[in-house]
mmCIF file of C-alpha atoms in Angstrom:
data_model
loop_
_atom_site.group_PDB
_atom_site.id
_atom_site.type_symbol
_atom_site.label_atom_id
_atom_site.label_comp_id
_atom_site.label_asym_id
_atom_site.label_seq_id
_atom_site.Cartn_x
_atom_site.Cartn_y
_atom_site.Cartn_z
ATOM 1 C CA MET A 1 -39.236 10.434 -38.707
ATOM 2 C CA ASN A 2 -36.443 12.946 -38.716
ATOM 3 C CA TYR A 3 -33.355 12.118 -36.768
ATOM 4 C CA PRO A 4 -30.733 14.695 -35.917
ATOM 5 C CA LYS A 5 -27.564 14.547 -37.933
ATOM 6 C CA GLY A 6 -25.110 12.030 -36.635
ATOM 7 C CA VAL A 7 -27.617 10.236 -34.475
ATOM 8 C CA LYS A 8 -29.377 7.004 -35.194
ATOM 9 C CA PRO A 9 -32.108 5.789 -32.924
ATOM 10 C CA ILE A 10 -32.083 2.218 -31.868
ATOM 11 C CA ALA A 11 -34.299 0.485 -34.369
ATOM 12 C CA GLN A 12 -37.100 -1.192 -32.518
ATOM 13 C CA GLY A 13 -37.805 -4.517 -34.059
ATOM 14 C CA GLU A 14 -38.013 -3.130 -37.539
ATOM 15 C CA VAL A 15 -37.687 -5.703 -40.221
ATOM 16 C CA ILE A 16 -37.222 -4.950 -43.883
ATOM 17 C CA LYS A 17 -40.048 -5.905 -46.145
ATOM 18 C CA LYS A 18 -39.514 -9.325 -47.564
ATOM 19 C CA SER A 19 -39.004 -9.508 -51.282
ATOM 20 C CA LYS A 20 -40.891 -12.238 -53.075
ATOM 21 C CA LYS A 21 -37.661 -14.077 -53.717
ATOM 22 C CA SER A 22 -36.780 -14.288 -50.069
ATOM 23 C CA ALA A 23 -40.297 -14.931 -48.825
ATOM 24 C CA GLY A 24 -40.244 -16.902 -45.630
ATOM 25 C CA ARG A 25 -37.160 -15.203 -44.281
ATOM 26 C CA ALA A 26 -37.286 -11.626 -43.172
ATOM 27 C CA LYS A 27 -34.106 -9.705 -43.885
ATOM 28 C CA ILE A 28 -32.812 -7.793 -40.941
ATOM 29 C CA LYS A 29 -31.357 -4.394 -41.707
ATOM 30 C CA THR A 30 -27.615 -4.714 -41.754
ATOM 31 C CA GLY A 31 -25.218 -1.979 -40.807
ATOM 32 C CA ASN A 32 -27.693 -0.525 -38.367
ATOM 33 C CA ARG A 33 -25.359 0.243 -35.553
ATOM 34 C CA GLY A 34 -28.160 1.177 -33.157
ATOM 35 C CA MET A 35 -29.755 -2.182 -33.650
ATOM 36 C CA ALA A 36 -26.485 -3.964 -32.960
ATOM 37 C CA PHE A 37 -26.165 -1.956 -29.757
ATOM 38 C CA GLU A 38 -29.662 -2.951 -28.735
ATOM 39 C CA ALA A 39 -28.930 -6.597 -29.454
ATOM 40 C CA ALA A 40 -25.749 -6.426 -27.374
ATOM 41 C CA ILE A 41 -27.633 -4.903 -24.452
ATOM 42 C CA ASN A 42 -30.335 -7.538 -24.710
ATOM 43 C CA GLU A 43 -27.585 -10.146 -24.614
ATOM 44 C CA SER A 44 -26.038 -8.542 -21.552
ATOM 45 C CA ASN A 45 -29.444 -8.512 -19.840
ATOM 46 C CA GLU A 46 -29.845 -12.169 -20.697
ATOM 47 C CA TYR A 47 -26.447 -12.810 -19.122
ATOM 48 C CA TYR A 48 -27.540 -11.038 -15.922
ATOM 49 C CA ARG A 49 -30.874 -12.840 -15.903
ATOM 50 C CA GLU A 50 -29.369 -16.308 -16.295
ATOM 51 C CA ARG A 51 -27.005 -15.685 -13.398
ATOM 52 C CA ASN A 52 -29.739 -14.087 -11.332
ATOM 53 C CA LEU A 53 -27.717 -10.883 -11.020
ATOM 54 C CA ALA A 54 -30.538 -8.636 -12.192
ATOM 55 C CA LEU A 55 -33.766 -8.864 -14.125
ATOM 56 C CA ILE A 56 -33.971 -6.252 -16.824
ATOM 57 C CA THR A 57 -36.398 -6.448 -19.695
ATOM 58 C CA LYS A 58 -36.877 -4.500 -22.859
ATOM 59 C CA ARG A 59 -40.258 -2.953 -23.323
ATOM 60 C CA PRO A 60 -41.767 -4.135 -26.584
ATOM 61 C CA THR A 61 -42.055 -1.515 -29.308
ATOM 62 C CA PRO A 62 -45.491 0.010 -29.007
ATOM 63 C CA ILE A 63 -47.464 -0.574 -32.165
ATOM 64 C CA ASN A 64 -50.716 1.085 -33.080
ATOM 65 C CA VAL A 65 -52.862 -1.666 -34.531
ATOM 66 C CA VAL A 66 -55.441 -0.350 -36.967
ATOM 67 C CA LYS A 67 -56.717 -3.435 -38.738
ATOM 68 C CA VAL A 68 -56.841 -7.086 -37.770
ATOM 69 C CA ASP A 69 -58.061 -9.865 -39.984
ATOM 70 C CA TYR A 70 -59.660 -12.410 -37.668
ATOM 71 C CA SER A 71 -60.475 -14.730 -40.548
ATOM 72 C CA LYS A 72 -56.745 -15.469 -40.649
ATOM 73 C CA GLY A 73 -56.108 -16.055 -36.955
ATOM 74 C CA ALA A 74 -55.696 -12.458 -35.817
ATOM 75 C CA LEU A 75 -53.421 -11.368 -38.636
ATOM 76 C CA ILE A 76 -52.558 -7.696 -38.272
ATOM 77 C CA THR A 77 -52.843 -6.132 -41.695
ATOM 78 C CA GLN A 78 -52.482 -2.456 -40.880
ATOM 79 C CA ALA A 79 -50.438 -0.996 -38.063
ATOM 80 C CA TYR A 80 -47.849 1.652 -37.295
ATOM 81 C CA PHE A 81 -44.812 1.879 -35.079
ATOM 82 C CA GLU A 82 -45.325 4.310 -32.227
ATOM 83 C CA LYS A 83 -42.753 6.224 -30.283
ATOM 84 C CA GLN A 84 -41.886 4.784 -26.907
ATOM 85 C CA SER A 85 -43.219 7.315 -24.403
ATOM 86 C CA THR A 86 -41.125 5.890 -21.608
ATOM 87 C CA THR A 87 -37.730 4.232 -22.096
ATOM 88 C CA ASP A 88 -36.595 1.002 -23.654
ATOM 89 C CA TYR A 89 -35.475 -0.843 -20.560
ATOM 90 C CA ASN A 90 -36.512 -1.331 -16.975
ATOM 91 C CA GLY A 91 -36.131 -3.918 -14.305
ATOM 92 C CA VAL A 92 -35.019 -4.854 -10.847
ATOM 93 C CA TYR A 93 -31.616 -5.078 -9.197
ATOM 94 C CA LYS A 94 -31.411 -5.949 -5.502
ATOM 95 C CA GLY A 95 -35.011 -4.921 -5.027
ATOM 96 C CA ARG A 96 -34.387 -1.512 -6.574
ATOM 97 C CA TYR A 97 -36.145 -0.264 -9.661
ATOM 98 C CA LEU A 98 -33.902 0.456 -12.666
ATOM 99 C CA ASP A 99 -34.906 2.377 -15.761
ATOM 100 C CA PHE A 100 -32.746 3.326 -18.695
ATOM 101 C CA GLU A 101 -32.579 4.324 -22.289
ATOM 102 C CA ALA A 102 -29.894 3.201 -24.726
ATOM 103 C CA LYS A 103 -28.767 5.501 -27.507
ATOM 104 C CA SER A 104 -26.085 5.361 -30.148
ATOM 105 C CA THR A 105 -24.469 8.445 -31.553
ATOM 106 C CA LEU A 106 -22.252 8.593 -34.625
ATOM 107 C CA SER A 107 -21.067 12.089 -33.790
ATOM 108 C CA LYS A 108 -17.466 12.411 -32.642
ATOM 109 C CA THR A 109 -18.072 15.518 -30.634
ATOM 110 C CA SER A 110 -21.447 15.520 -28.951
ATOM 111 C CA PHE A 111 -24.799 13.926 -28.212
ATOM 112 C CA PRO A 112 -27.658 16.065 -29.586
ATOM 113 C CA LEU A 113 -30.451 16.648 -27.084
ATOM 114 C CA HIS A 114 -33.185 16.577 -29.676
ATOM 115 C CA ASN A 115 -32.479 12.887 -29.795
ATOM 116 C CA ILE A 116 -34.334 12.683 -26.470
ATOM 117 C CA PRO A 117 -38.095 13.228 -26.566
ATOM 118 C CA LYS A 118 -39.590 15.436 -23.864
ATOM 119 C CA GLN A 119 -41.798 12.528 -22.752
ATOM 120 C CA GLN A 120 -38.687 10.533 -21.929
ATOM 121 C CA ILE A 121 -37.333 13.324 -19.749
ATOM 122 C CA ASP A 122 -40.693 13.536 -17.954
ATOM 123 C CA HIS A 123 -40.705 9.800 -17.442
ATOM 124 C CA LEU A 124 -37.174 9.728 -16.029
ATOM 125 C CA GLU A 125 -37.957 12.620 -13.695
ATOM 126 C CA ARG A 126 -40.848 10.594 -12.333
ATOM 127 C CA VAL A 127 -38.621 7.550 -11.898
ATOM 128 C CA LEU A 128 -36.169 9.634 -9.880
ATOM 129 C CA SER A 129 -38.879 11.185 -7.757
ATOM 130 C CA GLN A 130 -40.097 7.657 -6.926
ATOM 131 C CA GLY A 131 -36.608 6.727 -5.780
ATOM 132 C CA GLY A 132 -35.784 4.649 -8.838
ATOM 133 C CA ILE A 133 -32.390 4.392 -10.530
ATOM 134 C CA ALA A 134 -32.336 6.075 -13.937
ATOM 135 C CA PHE A 135 -29.632 6.472 -16.531
ATOM 136 C CA PHE A 136 -28.674 6.463 -20.168
ATOM 137 C CA LEU A 137 -26.288 4.136 -21.908
ATOM 138 C CA ILE A 138 -24.708 6.185 -24.669
ATOM 139 C CA GLU A 139 -22.698 4.431 -27.290
ATOM 140 C CA CYS A 140 -20.227 6.790 -28.960
ATOM 141 C CA VAL A 141 -19.724 4.776 -32.103
ATOM 142 C CA SER A 142 -16.822 6.805 -33.483
ATOM 143 C CA LEU A 143 -14.926 6.489 -30.198
ATOM 144 C CA ASN A 144 -15.837 2.849 -29.790
ATOM 145 C CA GLU A 145 -16.830 3.664 -26.210
ATOM 146 C CA THR A 146 -20.056 3.409 -24.245
ATOM 147 C CA TYR A 147 -20.894 5.470 -21.197
ATOM 148 C CA LEU A 148 -23.392 5.165 -18.419
ATOM 149 C CA LEU A 149 -24.651 8.671 -17.762
ATOM 150 C CA PRO A 150 -26.998 9.270 -14.808
ATOM 151 C CA ALA A 151 -30.391 10.553 -15.927
ATOM 152 C CA SER A 152 -30.126 13.377 -13.400
ATOM 153 C CA TYR A 153 -27.223 14.868 -15.365
ATOM 154 C CA ILE A 154 -29.069 14.695 -18.674
ATOM 155 C CA ILE A 155 -32.270 16.080 -17.130
ATOM 156 C CA ASP A 156 -30.344 19.080 -15.745
ATOM 157 C CA PHE A 157 -28.613 19.647 -19.068
ATOM 158 C CA TYR A 158 -31.937 19.304 -20.875
ATOM 159 C CA HIS A 159 -33.584 21.997 -18.785
ATOM 160 C CA SER A 160 -30.685 24.424 -18.371
ATOM 161 C CA ARG A 161 -29.742 23.890 -22.008
ATOM 162 C CA PRO A 162 -26.297 25.489 -22.164
ATOM 163 C CA ARG A 163 -26.051 23.927 -25.631
ATOM 164 C CA GLN A 164 -28.240 21.917 -27.956
ATOM 165 C CA SER A 165 -26.031 18.877 -27.508
ATOM 166 C CA ILE A 166 -23.921 17.385 -24.755
ATOM 167 C CA PRO A 167 -20.214 17.579 -25.630
ATOM 168 C CA VAL A 168 -18.371 14.292 -25.537
ATOM 169 C CA GLU A 169 -15.969 15.645 -22.893
ATOM 170 C CA LYS A 170 -18.959 16.222 -20.585
ATOM 171 C CA ILE A 171 -20.152 12.680 -21.209
ATOM 172 C CA LYS A 172 -16.673 11.434 -20.307
ATOM 173 C CA LYS A 173 -16.515 13.633 -17.238
ATOM 174 C CA HIS A 174 -19.967 12.922 -15.807
ATOM 175 C CA GLY A 175 -20.432 9.466 -17.281
ATOM 176 C CA HIS A 176 -18.818 6.153 -16.516
ATOM 177 C CA LEU A 177 -17.105 4.033 -19.131
ATOM 178 C CA VAL A 178 -18.858 0.704 -19.601
ATOM 179 C CA LYS A 179 -16.520 -2.252 -19.784
ATOM 180 C CA GLU A 180 -16.971 -4.190 -22.995
ATOM 181 C CA GLY A 181 -16.176 -7.805 -23.458
ATOM 182 C CA TYR A 182 -17.259 -11.037 -24.986
ATOM 183 C CA SER A 183 -19.936 -11.888 -22.439
ATOM 184 C CA PRO A 184 -21.581 -9.798 -21.230
ATOM 185 C CA ARG A 185 -20.992 -7.495 -24.162
ATOM 186 C CA PHE A 186 -21.741 -4.369 -22.116
ATOM 187 C CA ASP A 187 -21.122 -4.964 -18.459
ATOM 188 C CA TYR A 188 -22.974 -1.964 -17.033
ATOM 189 C CA LEU A 189 -24.295 -3.599 -13.850
ATOM 190 C CA PRO A 190 -21.114 -3.057 -11.766
ATOM 191 C CA LEU A 191 -21.442 0.645 -12.629
ATOM 192 C CA VAL A 192 -25.039 0.673 -11.385
ATOM 193 C CA GLU A 193 -23.763 -0.703 -8.114
ATOM 194 C CA GLU A 194 -20.899 1.788 -7.924
ATOM 195 C CA VAL A 195 -22.689 4.905 -9.074
ATOM 196 C CA PHE A 196 -26.095 4.499 -7.456
ATOM 197 C CA LEU A 197 -25.813 2.090 -4.564
ATOM 198 C CA LYS A 198 -22.521 2.910 -2.861
ATOM 199 C CA MET B 1 -55.650 -19.130 -28.970
ATOM 200 C CA ASN B 2 -57.480 -21.397 -26.588
ATOM 201 C CA TYR B 3 -58.533 -19.968 -23.305
ATOM 202 C CA PRO B 4 -59.729 -22.119 -20.453
ATOM 203 C CA LYS B 5 -63.430 -22.135 -19.840
ATOM 204 C CA GLY B 6 -64.594 -19.272 -17.732
ATOM 205 C CA VAL B 7 -61.429 -17.254 -18.195
ATOM 206 C CA LYS B 8 -60.885 -14.376 -20.498
ATOM 207 C CA PRO B 9 -57.451 -12.922 -20.966
ATOM 208 C CA ILE B 10 -57.049 -9.215 -20.877
ATOM 209 C CA ALA B 11 -57.236 -8.177 -24.477
ATOM 210 C CA GLN B 12 -54.057 -6.381 -25.365
ATOM 211 C CA GLY B 13 -54.761 -3.478 -27.611
ATOM 212 C CA GLU B 14 -56.849 -5.501 -30.001
ATOM 213 C CA VAL B 15 -59.085 -3.493 -32.216
ATOM 214 C CA ILE B 16 -61.778 -4.886 -34.415
ATOM 215 C CA LYS B 17 -61.273 -4.517 -38.104
ATOM 216 C CA LYS B 18 -62.881 -1.379 -39.356
ATOM 217 C CA SER B 19 -65.797 -1.840 -41.692
ATOM 218 C CA LYS B 20 -65.861 0.416 -44.716
ATOM 219 C CA LYS B 21 -68.863 2.232 -43.336
ATOM 220 C CA SER B 22 -67.129 3.173 -40.137
ATOM 221 C CA ALA B 23 -63.755 3.889 -41.717
ATOM 222 C CA GLY B 24 -61.837 6.393 -39.682
ATOM 223 C CA ARG B 25 -63.127 5.119 -36.377
ATOM 224 C CA ALA B 26 -61.991 1.799 -35.062
ATOM 225 C CA LYS B 27 -64.651 -0.052 -33.121
ATOM 226 C CA ILE B 28 -63.461 -1.301 -29.794
ATOM 227 C CA LYS B 29 -64.756 -4.691 -28.749
ATOM 228 C CA THR B 30 -67.571 -4.168 -26.323
ATOM 229 C CA GLY B 31 -68.496 -6.508 -23.561
ATOM 230 C CA ASN B 32 -64.908 -7.586 -23.186
ATOM 231 C CA ARG B 33 -64.705 -7.594 -19.459
ATOM 232 C CA GLY B 34 -60.962 -8.249 -19.427
ATOM 233 C CA MET B 35 -60.355 -5.179 -21.518
ATOM 234 C CA ALA B 36 -62.500 -3.056 -19.225
ATOM 235 C CA PHE B 37 -60.447 -4.323 -16.287
ATOM 236 C CA GLU B 38 -57.240 -3.414 -18.079
ATOM 237 C CA ALA B 39 -58.567 0.042 -18.872
ATOM 238 C CA ALA B 40 -59.541 0.558 -15.232
ATOM 239 C CA ILE B 41 -56.080 -0.460 -14.062
ATOM 240 C CA ASN B 42 -54.455 1.832 -16.576
ATOM 241 C CA GLU B 43 -56.649 4.613 -15.225
ATOM 242 C CA SER B 44 -55.644 3.800 -11.656
ATOM 243 C CA ASN B 45 -51.975 3.867 -12.666
ATOM 244 C CA GLU B 46 -52.529 7.217 -14.319
ATOM 245 C CA TYR B 47 -54.067 8.453 -11.063
ATOM 246 C CA TYR B 48 -50.990 7.294 -9.113
ATOM 247 C CA ARG B 49 -48.640 8.791 -11.694
ATOM 248 C CA GLU B 50 -50.304 12.211 -11.687
ATOM 249 C CA ARG B 51 -50.096 12.392 -7.900
ATOM 250 C CA ASN B 52 -46.563 11.047 -7.893
ATOM 251 C CA LEU B 53 -47.606 8.146 -5.668
ATOM 252 C CA ALA B 54 -46.111 5.489 -7.903
ATOM 253 C CA LEU B 55 -44.985 5.057 -11.486
ATOM 254 C CA ILE B 56 -46.413 1.929 -13.027
ATOM 255 C CA THR B 57 -46.525 1.324 -16.753
ATOM 256 C CA LYS B 58 -48.099 -1.267 -18.938
ATOM 257 C CA ARG B 59 -45.747 -3.141 -21.182
ATOM 258 C CA PRO B 60 -46.886 -2.777 -24.770
ATOM 259 C CA THR B 61 -48.267 -5.913 -26.381
ATOM 260 C CA PRO B 62 -45.383 -7.621 -28.125
ATOM 261 C CA ILE B 63 -46.048 -7.852 -31.818
ATOM 262 C CA ASN B 64 -44.098 -9.922 -34.295
ATOM 263 C CA VAL B 65 -43.695 -7.707 -37.339
ATOM 264 C CA VAL B 66 -43.278 -9.685 -40.524
ATOM 265 C CA LYS B 67 -43.757 -7.160 -43.294
ATOM 266 C CA VAL B 68 -43.314 -3.404 -43.440
ATOM 267 C CA ASP B 69 -44.097 -1.252 -46.419
ATOM 268 C CA TYR B 70 -41.579 1.590 -46.346
ATOM 269 C CA SER B 71 -43.078 3.172 -49.436
ATOM 270 C CA LYS B 72 -45.987 4.151 -47.186
ATOM 271 C CA GLY B 73 -44.042 5.568 -44.238
ATOM 272 C CA ALA B 74 -43.298 2.322 -42.418
ATOM 273 C CA LEU B 75 -46.773 0.848 -42.696
ATOM 274 C CA ILE B 76 -46.878 -2.572 -41.090
ATOM 275 C CA THR B 77 -48.815 -4.851 -43.412
ATOM 276 C CA GLN B 78 -48.236 -8.224 -41.812
ATOM 277 C CA ALA B 79 -47.771 -8.902 -38.123
ATOM 278 C CA TYR B 80 -48.980 -11.113 -35.316
ATOM 279 C CA PHE B 81 -49.763 -10.624 -31.648
ATOM 280 C CA GLU B 82 -47.300 -12.450 -29.429
ATOM 281 C CA LYS B 83 -47.798 -13.699 -25.928
ATOM 282 C CA GLN B 84 -46.305 -11.544 -23.229
ATOM 283 C CA SER B 85 -43.453 -13.594 -21.797
ATOM 284 C CA THR B 86 -43.278 -11.465 -18.679
ATOM 285 C CA THR B 87 -46.252 -9.677 -17.137
ATOM 286 C CA ASP B 88 -48.387 -6.761 -18.191
ATOM 287 C CA TYR B 89 -47.323 -4.231 -15.590
ATOM 288 C CA ASN B 90 -44.230 -3.102 -13.805
ATOM 289 C CA GLY B 91 -42.940 0.018 -12.163
ATOM 290 C CA VAL B 92 -41.574 1.732 -9.117
ATOM 291 C CA TYR B 93 -43.033 2.558 -5.727
ATOM 292 C CA LYS B 94 -40.821 4.190 -3.103
ATOM 293 C CA GLY B 95 -37.735 2.995 -4.927
ATOM 294 C CA ARG B 96 -38.940 -0.594 -4.921
ATOM 295 C CA TYR B 97 -39.581 -2.596 -8.049
ATOM 296 C CA LEU B 98 -43.178 -3.743 -8.590
ATOM 297 C CA ASP B 99 -44.322 -6.333 -11.089
ATOM 298 C CA PHE B 100 -47.797 -7.704 -11.570
ATOM 299 C CA GLU B 101 -50.226 -9.409 -13.851
ATOM 300 C CA ALA B 102 -53.926 -8.604 -14.062
ATOM 301 C CA LYS B 103 -56.426 -11.338 -14.851
ATOM 302 C CA SER B 104 -60.168 -11.553 -15.013
ATOM 303 C CA THR B 105 -62.070 -14.710 -14.325
ATOM 304 C CA LEU B 106 -65.732 -15.322 -15.033
ATOM 305 C CA SER B 107 -65.776 -18.459 -12.934
ATOM 306 C CA LYS B 108 -67.686 -18.234 -9.657
ATOM 307 C CA THR B 109 -65.671 -20.910 -7.949
ATOM 308 C CA SER B 110 -62.031 -20.823 -8.971
ATOM 309 C CA PHE B 111 -59.172 -19.374 -10.979
ATOM 310 C CA PRO B 112 -57.773 -21.965 -13.429
ATOM 311 C CA LEU B 113 -53.992 -22.241 -13.350
ATOM 312 C CA HIS B 114 -53.663 -22.922 -17.055
ATOM 313 C CA ASN B 115 -54.551 -19.286 -17.434
ATOM 314 C CA ILE B 116 -50.990 -18.545 -16.296
ATOM 315 C CA PRO B 117 -48.221 -19.403 -18.732
ATOM 316 C CA LYS B 118 -45.137 -21.137 -17.320
ATOM 317 C CA GLN B 119 -42.983 -18.236 -18.567
ATOM 318 C CA GLN B 120 -44.918 -15.871 -16.348
ATOM 319 C CA ILE B 121 -44.272 -18.024 -13.301
ATOM 320 C CA ASP B 122 -40.556 -18.131 -14.173
ATOM 321 C CA HIS B 123 -40.511 -14.373 -14.580
ATOM 322 C CA LEU B 124 -42.218 -13.735 -11.255
ATOM 323 C CA GLU B 125 -39.860 -16.145 -9.483
ATOM 324 C CA ARG B 126 -36.964 -14.101 -10.835
ATOM 325 C CA VAL B 127 -38.590 -10.872 -9.681
ATOM 326 C CA LEU B 128 -38.908 -12.287 -6.190
ATOM 327 C CA SER B 129 -35.356 -13.572 -6.116
ATOM 328 C CA GLN B 130 -34.184 -10.069 -7.050
ATOM 329 C CA GLY B 131 -36.124 -8.652 -4.116
ATOM 330 C CA GLY B 132 -38.908 -7.178 -6.202
ATOM 331 C CA ILE B 133 -42.576 -7.010 -5.239
ATOM 332 C CA ALA B 134 -44.730 -9.352 -7.295
ATOM 333 C CA PHE B 135 -48.436 -10.062 -7.307
ATOM 334 C CA PHE B 136 -51.559 -10.742 -9.296
ATOM 335 C CA LEU B 137 -54.672 -8.651 -9.457
ATOM 336 C CA ILE B 138 -57.507 -11.097 -9.981
ATOM 337 C CA GLU B 139 -60.894 -9.791 -10.907
ATOM 338 C CA CYS B 140 -63.643 -12.236 -9.977
ATOM 339 C CA VAL B 141 -66.264 -10.880 -12.327
ATOM 340 C CA SER B 142 -69.164 -12.916 -10.985
ATOM 341 C CA LEU B 143 -68.426 -11.772 -7.416
ATOM 342 C CA ASN B 144 -67.779 -8.203 -8.492
ATOM 343 C CA GLU B 145 -64.610 -8.327 -6.395
ATOM 344 C CA THR B 146 -60.926 -7.937 -7.165
ATOM 345 C CA TYR B 147 -58.123 -9.384 -5.087
ATOM 346 C CA LEU B 148 -54.439 -8.699 -4.802
ATOM 347 C CA LEU B 149 -52.787 -12.070 -4.431
ATOM 348 C CA PRO B 150 -49.034 -12.223 -3.740
ATOM 349 C CA ALA B 151 -47.138 -13.977 -6.524
ATOM 350 C CA SER B 152 -45.446 -16.190 -3.937
ATOM 351 C CA TYR B 153 -48.788 -17.817 -3.120
ATOM 352 C CA ILE B 154 -49.609 -18.502 -6.765
ATOM 353 C CA ILE B 155 -46.089 -19.776 -7.483
ATOM 354 C CA ASP B 156 -46.368 -22.258 -4.600
ATOM 355 C CA PHE B 157 -49.809 -23.370 -5.726
ATOM 356 C CA TYR B 158 -48.548 -23.672 -9.303
ATOM 357 C CA HIS B 159 -45.725 -25.991 -8.324
ATOM 358 C CA SER B 160 -47.427 -28.043 -5.609
ATOM 359 C CA ARG B 161 -50.582 -28.205 -7.730
ATOM 360 C CA PRO B 162 -53.123 -29.532 -5.228
ATOM 361 C CA ARG B 163 -55.715 -28.697 -7.887
ATOM 362 C CA GLN B 164 -55.789 -27.380 -11.427
ATOM 363 C CA SER B 165 -57.388 -24.168 -10.270
ATOM 364 C CA ILE B 166 -57.257 -21.968 -7.214
ATOM 365 C CA PRO B 167 -60.577 -22.045 -5.341
ATOM 366 C CA VAL B 168 -62.168 -18.672 -4.713
ATOM 367 C CA GLU B 169 -62.106 -19.265 -0.958
ATOM 368 C CA LYS B 170 -58.293 -19.575 -1.151
ATOM 369 C CA ILE B 171 -58.114 -16.336 -3.113
ATOM 370 C CA LYS B 172 -60.210 -14.668 -0.434
ATOM 371 C CA LYS B 173 -58.130 -16.150 2.344
ATOM 372 C CA HIS B 174 -54.657 -15.440 0.946
ATOM 373 C CA GLY B 175 -55.547 -12.419 -1.126
ATOM 374 C CA HIS B 176 -56.514 -8.902 -0.201
ATOM 375 C CA LEU B 177 -59.692 -7.248 -1.393
ATOM 376 C CA VAL B 178 -58.969 -4.224 -3.582
ATOM 377 C CA LYS B 179 -61.052 -1.203 -2.783
ATOM 378 C CA GLU B 180 -63.001 -0.016 -5.790
ATOM 379 C CA GLY B 181 -64.195 3.484 -6.344
ATOM 380 C CA TYR B 182 -64.653 6.224 -8.821
ATOM 381 C CA SER B 183 -61.049 7.379 -8.946
ATOM 382 C CA PRO B 184 -58.846 5.462 -8.746
ATOM 383 C CA ARG B 185 -61.034 2.643 -9.989
ATOM 384 C CA PHE B 186 -58.889 -0.033 -8.356
ATOM 385 C CA ASP B 187 -56.977 1.364 -5.421
ATOM 386 C CA TYR B 188 -54.411 -1.418 -5.021
ATOM 387 C CA LEU B 189 -51.452 0.730 -3.921
ATOM 388 C CA PRO B 190 -52.406 0.883 -0.208
ATOM 389 C CA LEU B 191 -52.436 -2.926 -0.277
ATOM 390 C CA VAL B 192 -48.924 -2.984 -1.769
ATOM 391 C CA GLU B 193 -47.824 -0.854 1.157
ATOM 392 C CA GLU B 194 -49.625 -3.008 3.699
ATOM 393 C CA VAL B 195 -48.810 -6.438 2.340
ATOM 394 C CA PHE B 196 -45.232 -5.981 1.154
ATOM 395 C CA LEU B 197 -43.724 -3.017 2.939
ATOM 396 C CA LYS B 198 -44.978 -3.208 6.495
#
């Protein structure tokens, strides 16, 4: 997979191959900022779930299973990661349907559009046309800031395409700064309330 | 995995190991009624999606990836199917959040409760408390009938547990017969409208 410069996708459950020495414990990639972001969002969702504030789940990474060894209790021996054709997260808040994608960017200046597959734009358009709430959480790693950006803004930008990437100042202008803390790590739910339900 | 007598889970993306002779084409299990049911529901969802009537997606089967060979372009060489801790389907209809599980039963008389994991009940309770719409689609294979049964009914039955399985007459009484046809195969959306939104 080729990722645009400065952008790392959120790793989806990838685990580094175990070496023989460390057999029995899978090493998780360290320093993968996208994965840390994902973990923090999962934690925030868990926080909301426990308090019955919202129920938001992560879609499992789709995996194309090619070979299964049933002699070993359905051991998958050949499979490939597939691209998510929808988004990573969806759920329910006050009866309303929520759908969002979380992305990290290392760039200091912009968020490259080719980081967003066309399928994801199509999916989010459908969510909006069904009356759902749709947005992106964009972590600007170099700024140490995360923004909630309504999907409608990104969809417009995607189609009108004034540039190949969304400048950070536009993200700041049209997005909403997510409050970070200890728990929940990314408290985006009050923004959902403010931006979409008021 | 042990499945209760008379009940087959919906197979989640399982593919039989390719034999050397048929390399290049994976054989799909035939005669797996649950899988046919899943395929028919996916088709129905596709029908709703294309006509912008609703957007309902199947959660990918969660897979626990143990070993990945990066020398071969992220080839997964060791992994296991995991149980879905939520439900198979969720989505949006007229802004509202929908969540449901699809099950097939071969039994002529009842739907065994041990076919429903506790986690699924917990999940559906949370959906309801967030104001979401939650139900089961139960295919009674021997009757050649499929019912939409509100999750609230099953949750009550699960907790009060008058029996270990829900008798078919209760499913007929508290459920709603899903109209079957050529396309969509299972037209459950009008029932969602009627049962939950009117």
